[in-house]
Coordinates of C-alpha atoms in Angstrom, one line a residue:
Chain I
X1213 CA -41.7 153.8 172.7
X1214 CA -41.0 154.5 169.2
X1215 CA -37.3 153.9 169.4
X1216 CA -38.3 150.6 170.7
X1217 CA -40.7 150.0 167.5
X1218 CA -38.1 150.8 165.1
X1219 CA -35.8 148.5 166.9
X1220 CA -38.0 145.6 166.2
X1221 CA -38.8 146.3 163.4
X1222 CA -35.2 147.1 162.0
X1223 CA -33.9 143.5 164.0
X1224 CA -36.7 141.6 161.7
X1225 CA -35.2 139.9 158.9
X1226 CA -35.9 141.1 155.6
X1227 CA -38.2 138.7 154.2
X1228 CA -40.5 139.0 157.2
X1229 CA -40.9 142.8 157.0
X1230 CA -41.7 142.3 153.6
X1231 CA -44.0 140.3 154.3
X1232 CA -45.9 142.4 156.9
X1233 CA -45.3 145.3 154.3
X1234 CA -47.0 142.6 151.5
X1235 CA -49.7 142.1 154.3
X1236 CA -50.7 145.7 155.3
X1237 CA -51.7 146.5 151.6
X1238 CA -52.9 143.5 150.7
X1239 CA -55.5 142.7 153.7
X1240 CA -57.1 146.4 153.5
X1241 CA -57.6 146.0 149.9
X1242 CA -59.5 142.8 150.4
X1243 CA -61.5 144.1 152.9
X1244 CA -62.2 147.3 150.8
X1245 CA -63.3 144.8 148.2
X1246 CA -65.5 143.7 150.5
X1247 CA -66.9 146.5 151.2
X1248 CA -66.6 147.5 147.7
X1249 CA -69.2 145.0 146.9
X1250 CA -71.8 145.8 149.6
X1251 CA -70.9 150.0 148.0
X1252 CA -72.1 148.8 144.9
X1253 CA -75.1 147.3 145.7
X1254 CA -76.4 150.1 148.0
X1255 CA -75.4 152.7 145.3
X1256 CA -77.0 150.8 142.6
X1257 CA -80.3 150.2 144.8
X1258 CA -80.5 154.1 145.6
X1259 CA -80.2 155.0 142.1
X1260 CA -83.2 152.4 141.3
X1261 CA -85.2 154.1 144.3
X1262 CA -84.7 150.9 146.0
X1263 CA -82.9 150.1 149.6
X1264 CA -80.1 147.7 148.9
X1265 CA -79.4 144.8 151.7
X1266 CA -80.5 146.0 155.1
X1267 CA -80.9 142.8 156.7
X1268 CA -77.5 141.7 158.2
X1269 CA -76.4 144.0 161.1
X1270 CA -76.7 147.8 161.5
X1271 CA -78.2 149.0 157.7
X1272 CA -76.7 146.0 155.9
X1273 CA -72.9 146.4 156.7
X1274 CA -72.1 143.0 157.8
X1275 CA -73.8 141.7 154.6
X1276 CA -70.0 141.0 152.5
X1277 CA -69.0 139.6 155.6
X1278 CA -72.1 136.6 155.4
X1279 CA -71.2 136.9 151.2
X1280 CA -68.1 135.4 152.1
X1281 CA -69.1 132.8 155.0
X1282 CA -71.1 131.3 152.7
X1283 CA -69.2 131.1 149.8
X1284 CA -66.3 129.8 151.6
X1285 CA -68.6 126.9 152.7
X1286 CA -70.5 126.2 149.3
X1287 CA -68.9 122.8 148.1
X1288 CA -66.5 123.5 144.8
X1289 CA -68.0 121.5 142.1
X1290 CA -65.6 120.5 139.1
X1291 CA -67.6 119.9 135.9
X1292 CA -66.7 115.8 134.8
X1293 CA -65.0 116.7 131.6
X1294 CA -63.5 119.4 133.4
X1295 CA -59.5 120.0 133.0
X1296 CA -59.0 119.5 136.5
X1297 CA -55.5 121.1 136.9
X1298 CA -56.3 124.2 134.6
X1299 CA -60.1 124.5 136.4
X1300 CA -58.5 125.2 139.7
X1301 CA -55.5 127.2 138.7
X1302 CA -57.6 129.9 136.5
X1303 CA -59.0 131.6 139.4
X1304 CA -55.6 132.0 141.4
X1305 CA -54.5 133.1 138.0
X1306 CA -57.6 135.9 137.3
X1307 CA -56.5 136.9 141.0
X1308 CA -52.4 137.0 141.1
X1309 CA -51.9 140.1 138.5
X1310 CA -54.2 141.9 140.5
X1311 CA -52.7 142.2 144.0
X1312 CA -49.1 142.0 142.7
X1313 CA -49.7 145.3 140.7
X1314 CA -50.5 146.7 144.0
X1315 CA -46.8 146.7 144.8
X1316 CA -45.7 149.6 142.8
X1317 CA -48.8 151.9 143.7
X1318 CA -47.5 155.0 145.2
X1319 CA -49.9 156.0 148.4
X1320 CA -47.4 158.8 148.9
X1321 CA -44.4 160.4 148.3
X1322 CA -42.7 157.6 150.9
X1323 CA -45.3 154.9 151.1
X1324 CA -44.3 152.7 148.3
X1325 CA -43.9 149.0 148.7
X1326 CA -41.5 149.1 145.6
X1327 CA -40.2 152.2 144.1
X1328 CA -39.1 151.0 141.0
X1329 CA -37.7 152.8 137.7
X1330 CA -40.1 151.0 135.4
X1331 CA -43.5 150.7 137.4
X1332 CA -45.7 151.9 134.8
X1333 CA -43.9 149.2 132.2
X1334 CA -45.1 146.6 135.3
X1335 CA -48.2 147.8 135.9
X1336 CA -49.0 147.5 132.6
X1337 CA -47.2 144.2 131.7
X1338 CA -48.8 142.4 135.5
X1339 CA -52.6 143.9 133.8
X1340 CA -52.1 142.1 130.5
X1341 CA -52.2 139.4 132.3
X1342 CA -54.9 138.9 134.1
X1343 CA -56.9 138.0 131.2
X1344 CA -55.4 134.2 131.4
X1345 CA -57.5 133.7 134.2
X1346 CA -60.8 134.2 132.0
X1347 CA -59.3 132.8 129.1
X1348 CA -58.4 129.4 130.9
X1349 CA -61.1 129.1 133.0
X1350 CA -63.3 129.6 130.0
X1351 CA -61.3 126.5 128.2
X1352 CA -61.2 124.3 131.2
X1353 CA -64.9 124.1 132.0
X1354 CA -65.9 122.4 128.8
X1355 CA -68.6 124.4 128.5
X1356 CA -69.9 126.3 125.3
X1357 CA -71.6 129.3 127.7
X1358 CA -68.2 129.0 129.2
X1359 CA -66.1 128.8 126.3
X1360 CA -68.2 131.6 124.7
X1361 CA -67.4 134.2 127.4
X1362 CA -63.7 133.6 127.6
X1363 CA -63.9 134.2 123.9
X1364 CA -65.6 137.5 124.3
X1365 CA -63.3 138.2 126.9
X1366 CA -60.2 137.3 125.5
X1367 CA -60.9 139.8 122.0
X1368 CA -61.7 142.6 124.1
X1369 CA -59.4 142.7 126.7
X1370 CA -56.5 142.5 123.4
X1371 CA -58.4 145.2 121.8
X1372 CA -58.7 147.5 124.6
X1373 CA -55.4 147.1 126.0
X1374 CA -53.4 149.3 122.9
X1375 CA -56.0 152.2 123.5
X1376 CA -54.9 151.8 127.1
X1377 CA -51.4 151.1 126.2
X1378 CA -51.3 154.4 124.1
X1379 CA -53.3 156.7 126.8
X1380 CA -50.2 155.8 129.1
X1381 CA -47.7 156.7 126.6
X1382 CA -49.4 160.2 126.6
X1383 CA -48.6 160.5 130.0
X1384 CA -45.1 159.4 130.5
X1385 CA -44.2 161.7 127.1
X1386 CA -45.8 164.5 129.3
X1387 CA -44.1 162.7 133.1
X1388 CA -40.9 162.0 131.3
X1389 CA -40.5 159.2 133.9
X1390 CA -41.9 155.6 134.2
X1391 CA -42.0 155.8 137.3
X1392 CA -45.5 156.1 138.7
X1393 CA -43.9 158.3 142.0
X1394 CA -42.3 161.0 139.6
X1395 CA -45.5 161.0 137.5
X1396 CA -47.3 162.2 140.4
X1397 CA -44.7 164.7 141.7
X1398 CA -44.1 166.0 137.6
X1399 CA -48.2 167.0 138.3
X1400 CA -47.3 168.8 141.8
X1401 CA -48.3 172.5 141.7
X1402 CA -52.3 172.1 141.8
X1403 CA -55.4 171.0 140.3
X1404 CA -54.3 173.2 136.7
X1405 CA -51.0 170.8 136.5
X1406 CA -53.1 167.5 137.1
X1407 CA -52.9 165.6 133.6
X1408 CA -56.7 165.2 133.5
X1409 CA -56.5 168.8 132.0
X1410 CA -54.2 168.4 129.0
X1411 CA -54.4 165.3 128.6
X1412 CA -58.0 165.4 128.6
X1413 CA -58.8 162.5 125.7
X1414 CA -56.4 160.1 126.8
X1415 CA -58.3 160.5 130.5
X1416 CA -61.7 160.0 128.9
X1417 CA -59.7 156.7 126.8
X1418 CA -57.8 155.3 129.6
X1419 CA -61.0 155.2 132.0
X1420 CA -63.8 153.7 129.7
X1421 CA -60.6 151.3 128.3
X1422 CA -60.4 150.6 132.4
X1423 CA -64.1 150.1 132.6
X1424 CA -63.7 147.4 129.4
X1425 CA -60.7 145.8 130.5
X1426 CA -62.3 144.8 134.1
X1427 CA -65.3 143.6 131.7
X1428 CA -67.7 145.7 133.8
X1429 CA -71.0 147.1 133.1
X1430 CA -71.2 148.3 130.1
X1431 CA -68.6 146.3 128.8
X1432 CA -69.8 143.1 130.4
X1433 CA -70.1 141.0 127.2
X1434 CA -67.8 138.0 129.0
X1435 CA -70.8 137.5 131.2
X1436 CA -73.9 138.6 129.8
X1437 CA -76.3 137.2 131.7
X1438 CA -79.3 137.5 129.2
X1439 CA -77.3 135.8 126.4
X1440 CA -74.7 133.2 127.6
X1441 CA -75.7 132.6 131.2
X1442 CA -72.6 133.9 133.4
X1443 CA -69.9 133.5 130.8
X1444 CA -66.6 132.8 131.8
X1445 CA -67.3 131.8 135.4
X1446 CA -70.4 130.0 134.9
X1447 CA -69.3 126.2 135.8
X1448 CA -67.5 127.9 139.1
X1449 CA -69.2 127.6 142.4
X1450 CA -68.1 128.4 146.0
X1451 CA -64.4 129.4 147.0
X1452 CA -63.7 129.3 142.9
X1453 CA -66.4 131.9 142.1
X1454 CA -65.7 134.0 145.4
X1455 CA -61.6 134.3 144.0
X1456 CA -62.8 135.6 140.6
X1457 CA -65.4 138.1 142.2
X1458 CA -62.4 138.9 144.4
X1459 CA -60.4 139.7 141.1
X1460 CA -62.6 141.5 138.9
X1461 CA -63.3 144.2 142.0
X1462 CA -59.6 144.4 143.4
X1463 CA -58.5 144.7 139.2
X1464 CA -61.3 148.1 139.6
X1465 CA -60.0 149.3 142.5
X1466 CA -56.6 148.7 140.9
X1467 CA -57.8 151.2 137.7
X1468 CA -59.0 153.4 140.3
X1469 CA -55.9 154.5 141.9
X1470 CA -54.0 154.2 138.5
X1471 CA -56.4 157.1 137.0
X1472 CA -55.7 158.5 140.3
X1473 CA -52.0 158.2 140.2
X1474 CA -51.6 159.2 136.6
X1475 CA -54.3 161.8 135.9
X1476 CA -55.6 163.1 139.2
X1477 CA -52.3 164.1 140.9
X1478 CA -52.0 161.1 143.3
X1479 CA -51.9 162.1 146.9
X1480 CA -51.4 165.6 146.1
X1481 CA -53.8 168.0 147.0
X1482 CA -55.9 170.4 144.5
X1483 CA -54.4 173.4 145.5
X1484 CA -51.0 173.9 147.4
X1485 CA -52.5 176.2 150.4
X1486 CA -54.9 175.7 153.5
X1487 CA -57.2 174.2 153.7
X1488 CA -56.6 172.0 151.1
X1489 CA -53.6 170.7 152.9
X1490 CA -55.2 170.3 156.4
X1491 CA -55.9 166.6 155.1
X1492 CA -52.7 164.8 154.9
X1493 CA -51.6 163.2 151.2
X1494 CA -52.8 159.7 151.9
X1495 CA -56.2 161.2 152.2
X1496 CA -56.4 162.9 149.4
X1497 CA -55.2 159.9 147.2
X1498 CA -58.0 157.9 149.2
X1499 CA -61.0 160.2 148.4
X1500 CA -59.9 160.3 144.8
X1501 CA -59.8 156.7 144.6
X1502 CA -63.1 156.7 145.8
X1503 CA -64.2 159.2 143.7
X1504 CA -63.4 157.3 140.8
X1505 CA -64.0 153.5 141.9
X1506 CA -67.6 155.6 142.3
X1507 CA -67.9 156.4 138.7
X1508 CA -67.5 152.5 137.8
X1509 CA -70.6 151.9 140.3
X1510 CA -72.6 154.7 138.5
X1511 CA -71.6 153.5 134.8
X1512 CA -73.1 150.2 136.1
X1513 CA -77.1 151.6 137.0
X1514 CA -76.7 154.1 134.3
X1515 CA -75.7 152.5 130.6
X1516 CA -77.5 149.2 128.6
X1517 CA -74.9 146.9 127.7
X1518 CA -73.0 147.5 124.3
X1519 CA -73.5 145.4 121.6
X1520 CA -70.3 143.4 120.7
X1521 CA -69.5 144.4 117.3
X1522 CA -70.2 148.6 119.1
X1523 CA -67.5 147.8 121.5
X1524 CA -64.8 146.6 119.1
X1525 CA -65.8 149.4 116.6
X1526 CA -65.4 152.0 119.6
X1527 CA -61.7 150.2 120.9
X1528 CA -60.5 150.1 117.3
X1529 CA -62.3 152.8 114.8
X1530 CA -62.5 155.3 118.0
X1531 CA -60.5 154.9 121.2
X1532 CA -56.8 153.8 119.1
X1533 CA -56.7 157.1 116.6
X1534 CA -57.9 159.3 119.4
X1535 CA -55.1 158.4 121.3
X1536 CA -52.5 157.8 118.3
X1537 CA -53.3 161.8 117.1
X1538 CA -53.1 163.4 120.9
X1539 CA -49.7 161.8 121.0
X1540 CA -48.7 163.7 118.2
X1541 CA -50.5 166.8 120.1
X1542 CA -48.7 166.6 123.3
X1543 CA -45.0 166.2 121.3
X1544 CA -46.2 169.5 119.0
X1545 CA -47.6 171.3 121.6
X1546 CA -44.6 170.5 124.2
X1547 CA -42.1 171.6 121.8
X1548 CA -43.5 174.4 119.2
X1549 CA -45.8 176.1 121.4
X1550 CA -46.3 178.6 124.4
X1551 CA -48.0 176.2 126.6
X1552 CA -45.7 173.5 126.7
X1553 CA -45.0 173.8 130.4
X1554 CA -48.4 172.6 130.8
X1555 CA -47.6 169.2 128.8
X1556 CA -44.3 168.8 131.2
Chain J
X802 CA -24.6 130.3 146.9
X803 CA -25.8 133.8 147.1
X804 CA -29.3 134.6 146.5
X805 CA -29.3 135.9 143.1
X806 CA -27.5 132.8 142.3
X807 CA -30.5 130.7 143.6
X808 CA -32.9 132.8 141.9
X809 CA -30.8 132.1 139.2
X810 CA -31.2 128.1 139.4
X811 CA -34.9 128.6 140.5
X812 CA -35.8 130.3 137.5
X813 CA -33.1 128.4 135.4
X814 CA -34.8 125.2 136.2
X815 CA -38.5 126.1 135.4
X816 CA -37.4 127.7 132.0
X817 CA -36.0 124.1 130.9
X818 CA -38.6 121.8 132.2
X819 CA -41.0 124.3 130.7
X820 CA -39.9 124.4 127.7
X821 CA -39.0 120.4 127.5
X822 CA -43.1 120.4 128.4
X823 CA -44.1 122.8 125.8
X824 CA -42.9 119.7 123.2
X825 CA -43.6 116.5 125.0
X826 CA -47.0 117.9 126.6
X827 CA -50.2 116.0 124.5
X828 CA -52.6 118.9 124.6
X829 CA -52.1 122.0 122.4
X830 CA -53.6 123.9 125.2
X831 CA -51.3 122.8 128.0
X832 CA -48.3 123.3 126.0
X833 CA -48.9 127.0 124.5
X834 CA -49.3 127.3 128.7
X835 CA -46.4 126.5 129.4
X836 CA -44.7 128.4 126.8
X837 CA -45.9 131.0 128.5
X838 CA -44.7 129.8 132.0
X839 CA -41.2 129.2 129.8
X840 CA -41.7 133.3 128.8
X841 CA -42.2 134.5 132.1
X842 CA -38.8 132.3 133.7
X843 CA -36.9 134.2 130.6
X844 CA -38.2 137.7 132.0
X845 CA -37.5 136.7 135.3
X846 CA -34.0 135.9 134.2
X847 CA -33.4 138.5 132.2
X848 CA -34.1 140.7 135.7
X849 CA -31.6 139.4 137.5
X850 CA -29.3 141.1 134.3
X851 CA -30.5 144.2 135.6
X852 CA -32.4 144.5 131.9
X853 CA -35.9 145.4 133.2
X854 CA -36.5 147.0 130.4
X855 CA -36.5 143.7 128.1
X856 CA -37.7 141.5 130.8
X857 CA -41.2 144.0 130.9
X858 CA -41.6 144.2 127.8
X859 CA -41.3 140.3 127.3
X860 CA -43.8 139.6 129.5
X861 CA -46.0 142.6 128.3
X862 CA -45.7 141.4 124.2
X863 CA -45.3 137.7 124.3
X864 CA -47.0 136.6 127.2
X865 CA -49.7 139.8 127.7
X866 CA -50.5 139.8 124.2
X867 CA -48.9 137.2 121.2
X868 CA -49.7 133.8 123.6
X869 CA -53.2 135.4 124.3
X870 CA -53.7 135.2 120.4
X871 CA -52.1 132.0 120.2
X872 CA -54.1 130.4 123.0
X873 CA -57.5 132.0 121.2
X874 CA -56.9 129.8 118.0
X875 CA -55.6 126.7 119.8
X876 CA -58.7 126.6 121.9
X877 CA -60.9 127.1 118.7
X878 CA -59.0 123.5 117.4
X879 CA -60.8 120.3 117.7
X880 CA -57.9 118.4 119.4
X881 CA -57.7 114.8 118.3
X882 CA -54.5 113.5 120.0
X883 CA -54.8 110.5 117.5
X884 CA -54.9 111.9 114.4
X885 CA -51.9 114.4 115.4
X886 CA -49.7 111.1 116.7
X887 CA -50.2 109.7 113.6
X888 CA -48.1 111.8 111.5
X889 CA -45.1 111.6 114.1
X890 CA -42.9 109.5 111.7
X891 CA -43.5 111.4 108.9
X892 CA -42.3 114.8 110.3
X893 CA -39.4 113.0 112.4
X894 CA -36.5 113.5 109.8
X895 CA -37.6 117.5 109.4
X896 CA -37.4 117.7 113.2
X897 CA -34.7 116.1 113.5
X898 CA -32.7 118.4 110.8
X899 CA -33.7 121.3 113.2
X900 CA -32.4 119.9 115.9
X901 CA -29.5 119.3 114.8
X902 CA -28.9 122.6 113.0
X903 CA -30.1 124.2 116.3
X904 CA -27.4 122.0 119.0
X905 CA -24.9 122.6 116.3
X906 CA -25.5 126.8 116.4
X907 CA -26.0 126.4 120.6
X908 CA -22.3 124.5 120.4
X909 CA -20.4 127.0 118.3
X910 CA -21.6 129.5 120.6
X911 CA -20.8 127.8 123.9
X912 CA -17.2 126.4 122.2
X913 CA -16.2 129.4 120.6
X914 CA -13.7 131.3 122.6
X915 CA -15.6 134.6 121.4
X916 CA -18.7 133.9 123.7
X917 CA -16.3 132.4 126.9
X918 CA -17.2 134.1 130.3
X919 CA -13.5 135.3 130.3
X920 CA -13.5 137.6 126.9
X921 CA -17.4 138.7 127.7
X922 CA -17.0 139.4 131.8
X923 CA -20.4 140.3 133.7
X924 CA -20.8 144.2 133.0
X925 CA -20.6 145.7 136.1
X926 CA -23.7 147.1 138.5
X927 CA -25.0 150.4 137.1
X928 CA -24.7 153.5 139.1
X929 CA -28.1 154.6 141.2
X930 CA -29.7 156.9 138.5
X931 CA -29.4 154.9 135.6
X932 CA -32.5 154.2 133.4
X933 CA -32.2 151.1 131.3
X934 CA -35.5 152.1 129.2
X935 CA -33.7 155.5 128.8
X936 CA -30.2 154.2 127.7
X937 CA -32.1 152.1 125.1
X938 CA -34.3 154.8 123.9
X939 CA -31.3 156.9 123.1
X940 CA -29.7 154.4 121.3
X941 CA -33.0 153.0 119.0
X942 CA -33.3 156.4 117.8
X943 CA -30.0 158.4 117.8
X944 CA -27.6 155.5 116.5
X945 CA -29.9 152.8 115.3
X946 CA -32.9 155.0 114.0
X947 CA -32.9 154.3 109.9
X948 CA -33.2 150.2 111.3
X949 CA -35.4 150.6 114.1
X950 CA -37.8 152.8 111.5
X951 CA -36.8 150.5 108.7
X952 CA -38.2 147.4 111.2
X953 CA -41.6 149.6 111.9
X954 CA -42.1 150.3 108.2
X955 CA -41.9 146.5 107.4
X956 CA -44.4 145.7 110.1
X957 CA -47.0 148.3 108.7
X958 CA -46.5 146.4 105.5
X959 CA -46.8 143.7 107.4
X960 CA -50.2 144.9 109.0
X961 CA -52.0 145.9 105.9
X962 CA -51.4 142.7 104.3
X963 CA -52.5 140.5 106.8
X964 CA -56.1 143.0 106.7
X965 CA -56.2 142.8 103.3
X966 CA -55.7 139.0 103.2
X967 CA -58.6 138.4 105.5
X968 CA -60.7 141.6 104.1
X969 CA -63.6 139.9 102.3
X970 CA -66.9 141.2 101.6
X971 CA -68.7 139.1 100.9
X972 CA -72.0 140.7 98.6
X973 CA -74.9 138.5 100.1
X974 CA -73.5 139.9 103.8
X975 CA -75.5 142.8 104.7
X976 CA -73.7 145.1 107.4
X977 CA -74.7 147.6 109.6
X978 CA -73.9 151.6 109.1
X979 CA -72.8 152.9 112.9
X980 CA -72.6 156.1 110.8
X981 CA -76.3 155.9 109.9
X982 CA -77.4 154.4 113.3
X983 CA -76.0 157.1 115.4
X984 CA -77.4 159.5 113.4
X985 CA -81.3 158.2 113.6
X986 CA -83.8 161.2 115.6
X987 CA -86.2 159.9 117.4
X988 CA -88.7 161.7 114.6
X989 CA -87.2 159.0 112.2
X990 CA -88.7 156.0 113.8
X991 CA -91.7 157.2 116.2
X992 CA -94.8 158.1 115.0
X993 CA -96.9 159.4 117.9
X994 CA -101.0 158.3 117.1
X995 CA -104.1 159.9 119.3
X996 CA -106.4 157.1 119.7
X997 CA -109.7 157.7 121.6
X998 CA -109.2 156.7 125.2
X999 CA -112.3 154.9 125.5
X1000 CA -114.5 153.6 122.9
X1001 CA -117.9 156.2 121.7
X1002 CA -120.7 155.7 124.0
X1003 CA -123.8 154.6 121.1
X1004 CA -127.0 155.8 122.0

């Protein structure tokens, strides 16, 4: 039987198996965005002593699944002064960079759609540009509310991409590789080895930059609701609005399993003996994703929006020394001092 | 044709109509868009050099973070396609100078035997373990360290200046002290009062 599966499989040409490769992370993820959604809502309502959506099936679960019926049915309205052309293609742009980072994410040693030298350089570069999608669409809608957002958007996305951009030059000083598999196995050994520990600031830096950078709660200033309506995507209705709520939750998942992957030890598990080992490495990577993607849920019911000249002072005056000076700690301390098999 | 030679084309072919867009495209907008769809063809070409390094860091500096800027203060313009056809003739001779001086530099290099495909063959595929990031990091700072840190010291220059060009404080501004505001107790602003609950009962 499984001679016979590999057979296919191996007598499939090479674009289709990529394809079905393509298809088998990208179709969970959407679903777990899905469900993502219905997460957050449920969390949020429990930590307001309230019940969340319990009307659609069993306890609420089928509740994304009418989100999405009835967005896909809502009539897309284009504004008359709209750019047409740009209006349309911002979404698809906001959602692109967000899957295709996906292809370098190692889910284990082996399970790697593309196990390149220069993931993290990817990663990073595919991230940068997601904010095109806000920026365009805040342009296109020829709307001031709109235009505002993207604005907004646009500052602190550049701002808060160099704190991020640093935090990840922490860790491949410490990895030695750029690629995101050998940064996980360089943290193999146990929990003590996981970079969280010594590279404790650039953590804390690289997951509030990864809250900003999704423009989440706190950092939500490209859609405020109480001062410029729903920013960015506020002239979108229907499919377009569905494919930028799509974005902004797949891009958190996405920041998930990168803290996961470059601070958390991946799939490894926290220490090298029974029973930690009794789950197999793809489940450890998955609760850890959860654990994390968790934290952006519980940021959301717990912190009042920063003001907008707080969150530039905190990404420029705070977040970009901390991480320039821990730089300079990890090459010391890797180099000149007894602990510097901990920084490798 | 083999594959990488149609990728080749593909990518070929969208990096030239791009970039003939970026100048013949009316709105600002549209064009610095597809400078950045002419950046991205680059990267992808330079990929199929097997120079991933480069072709990254492209995307990551021009198109993640330089066209971002770009596109901020084009979108902040009042476009008036008008006004901005209007001085066509007048800036026609300058252009054209450039364009010349820039066909002429493109021929030397394409008519010089220096340049041919024979005296510069293709370099040949790299062996499985090496990193083009690392060969170039090894080279920027063994060899070429006094230019590369020569080039960083003249873009910290570069850095202050621009701040201090734009640094003005204005004396009728008043601005807010994070230092101060962090530091407020709650004894500072909140005065806790007993008031009678309910007014005396008179006779």
């Amino acid at each position: 039987m499984v001679e016979l599966v590999v057979y296919v499989w191996d007598s499939l040409p090479l674009v289709l198996q990529l394809g079905l490769k393509i298809g088998a992370i990208i179709l969970p993820l959407l679903a777990a965005v899905a469900y993502y959604t219905l997460a957050e809502r449920k969390v949020i309502a429990y930590m307001h002593v309230r019940i969340g959506p319990n009307r659609v099936g069993p306890r609420g679960l089928l509740q994304p699944i009418a989100d999405a019926v009835k967005l896909m049915f809502k009539e897309m309205i284009i504004p008359t002064n709209a750019d047409r052309y740009l209006f349309v293609i911002a979404p698809v742009l906001a959602l692109a960079p967000a899957l295709g980072a996906w292809a370098v994410i190692p889910f284990t040693d082996t399970l790697v759609l593309a196990d390149i030298d220069a993931s993290l350089l990817y990663v990073l570069a595919l991230t940068s540009m997601g904010v095109y999608g806000v920026v365009i669409a805040g342009w296109a809608s020829n709307s001031k509310y709109a235009f505002l957002g993207a604005m907004r958007s646009a500052a602190q996305i550049v701002a808060y991409e160099i704190a991020m951009g640093f935090a990840l030059v922490g860790v491949l000083m410490a990895a030695g590789s750029l690629n995101l598999r050998e940064i996980v196995l360089a943290q193999s050994g146990g929990i003590h080895q996981w970079y969280f520990l010594p590279l404790f600031p650039l953590f804390i830096v690289y997951l509030i930059s990864g809250v900003a950078e999704t423009n989440r709660s706190p950092f939500d200033v490209a859609e405020g609701e109480s001062e410029i309506v729903a920013g960015f995507h506020v002239d979108y209705s229907g499919m377009g609005f569905a494919v930028f709520f799509l974005a902004e939750y797949a891009n958190m998942i996405l920041i998930s399993a990168l803290t996961v992957i470059m601070f958390l030890g991946g799939w490894q598990a926290p220490l090298p003996f029974a029973p930690f080992t009794w789950i197999p490495a793809i489940g450890w990577f998955f609760i850890k994703l959860a654990g994390v993607a968790f934290l952006f849920l519980w940021f959301r019911a717990t912190f009042p929006r920063y003001r907008y000249d707080q969150i530039m002072r905190l990404g420029w005056k705070v977040f970009i020394p901390v991480t320039l000076v821990w730089i300079v700690v990890i090459g010391v301390a890797r180099f000149f001092t007894p602990v510097g098999y901990w920084f490798a | 044709m083999t594959f990488l030679q149609f990728i080749f084309y593909l990518f070929a072919a969208i990096l030239i109509v791009s970039s003939l867009l970026v100048v013949t495209v009316r709105n600002p907008v549209r064009s610095a868009l597809f400078l950045v769809l002419a950046f991205f063809s680059a990267a992808c070409l330079w990929l199929t050099l097997e120079a991933e390094f480069l072709a990254i860091a492209l995307v990551l500096v021009y198109v993640g973070a330089v066209m971002v800027l770009f596109l901020f203060v084009i979108m902040m313009l009042d476009i008036d396609i008008a006004k901005m056809r209007a001085g066509f003739t007048n800036y026609l001779p300058l252009g054209l100078i450039v364009a010349v001086l820039m066909a002429g530099e493109l021929g030397l290099v394409m008519f010089s035997k220096e340049f041919s495909a024979e005296s510069l063959p293709r370099p040949a595929g790299q062996i499985a373990e090496y990193s083009n990031t690392k060969a170039l990091g090894s080279l920027v700072y063994t060899d070429y360290v006094f230019a590369f840190e020569l080039a960083a010291v003249i873009l910290l220059v570069a850095i202050v200046a621009a701040i201090a060009l734009t640094l003005r404080r204005r004396p009728v501004t008043r601005y807010q002290a994070p230092e101060q505001q962090v530091k407020v107790r709650k004894e500072d602003r909140v005065r806790l009062v007993t008031l009678p609950t309910r007014p005396e009962e008179d006779a």
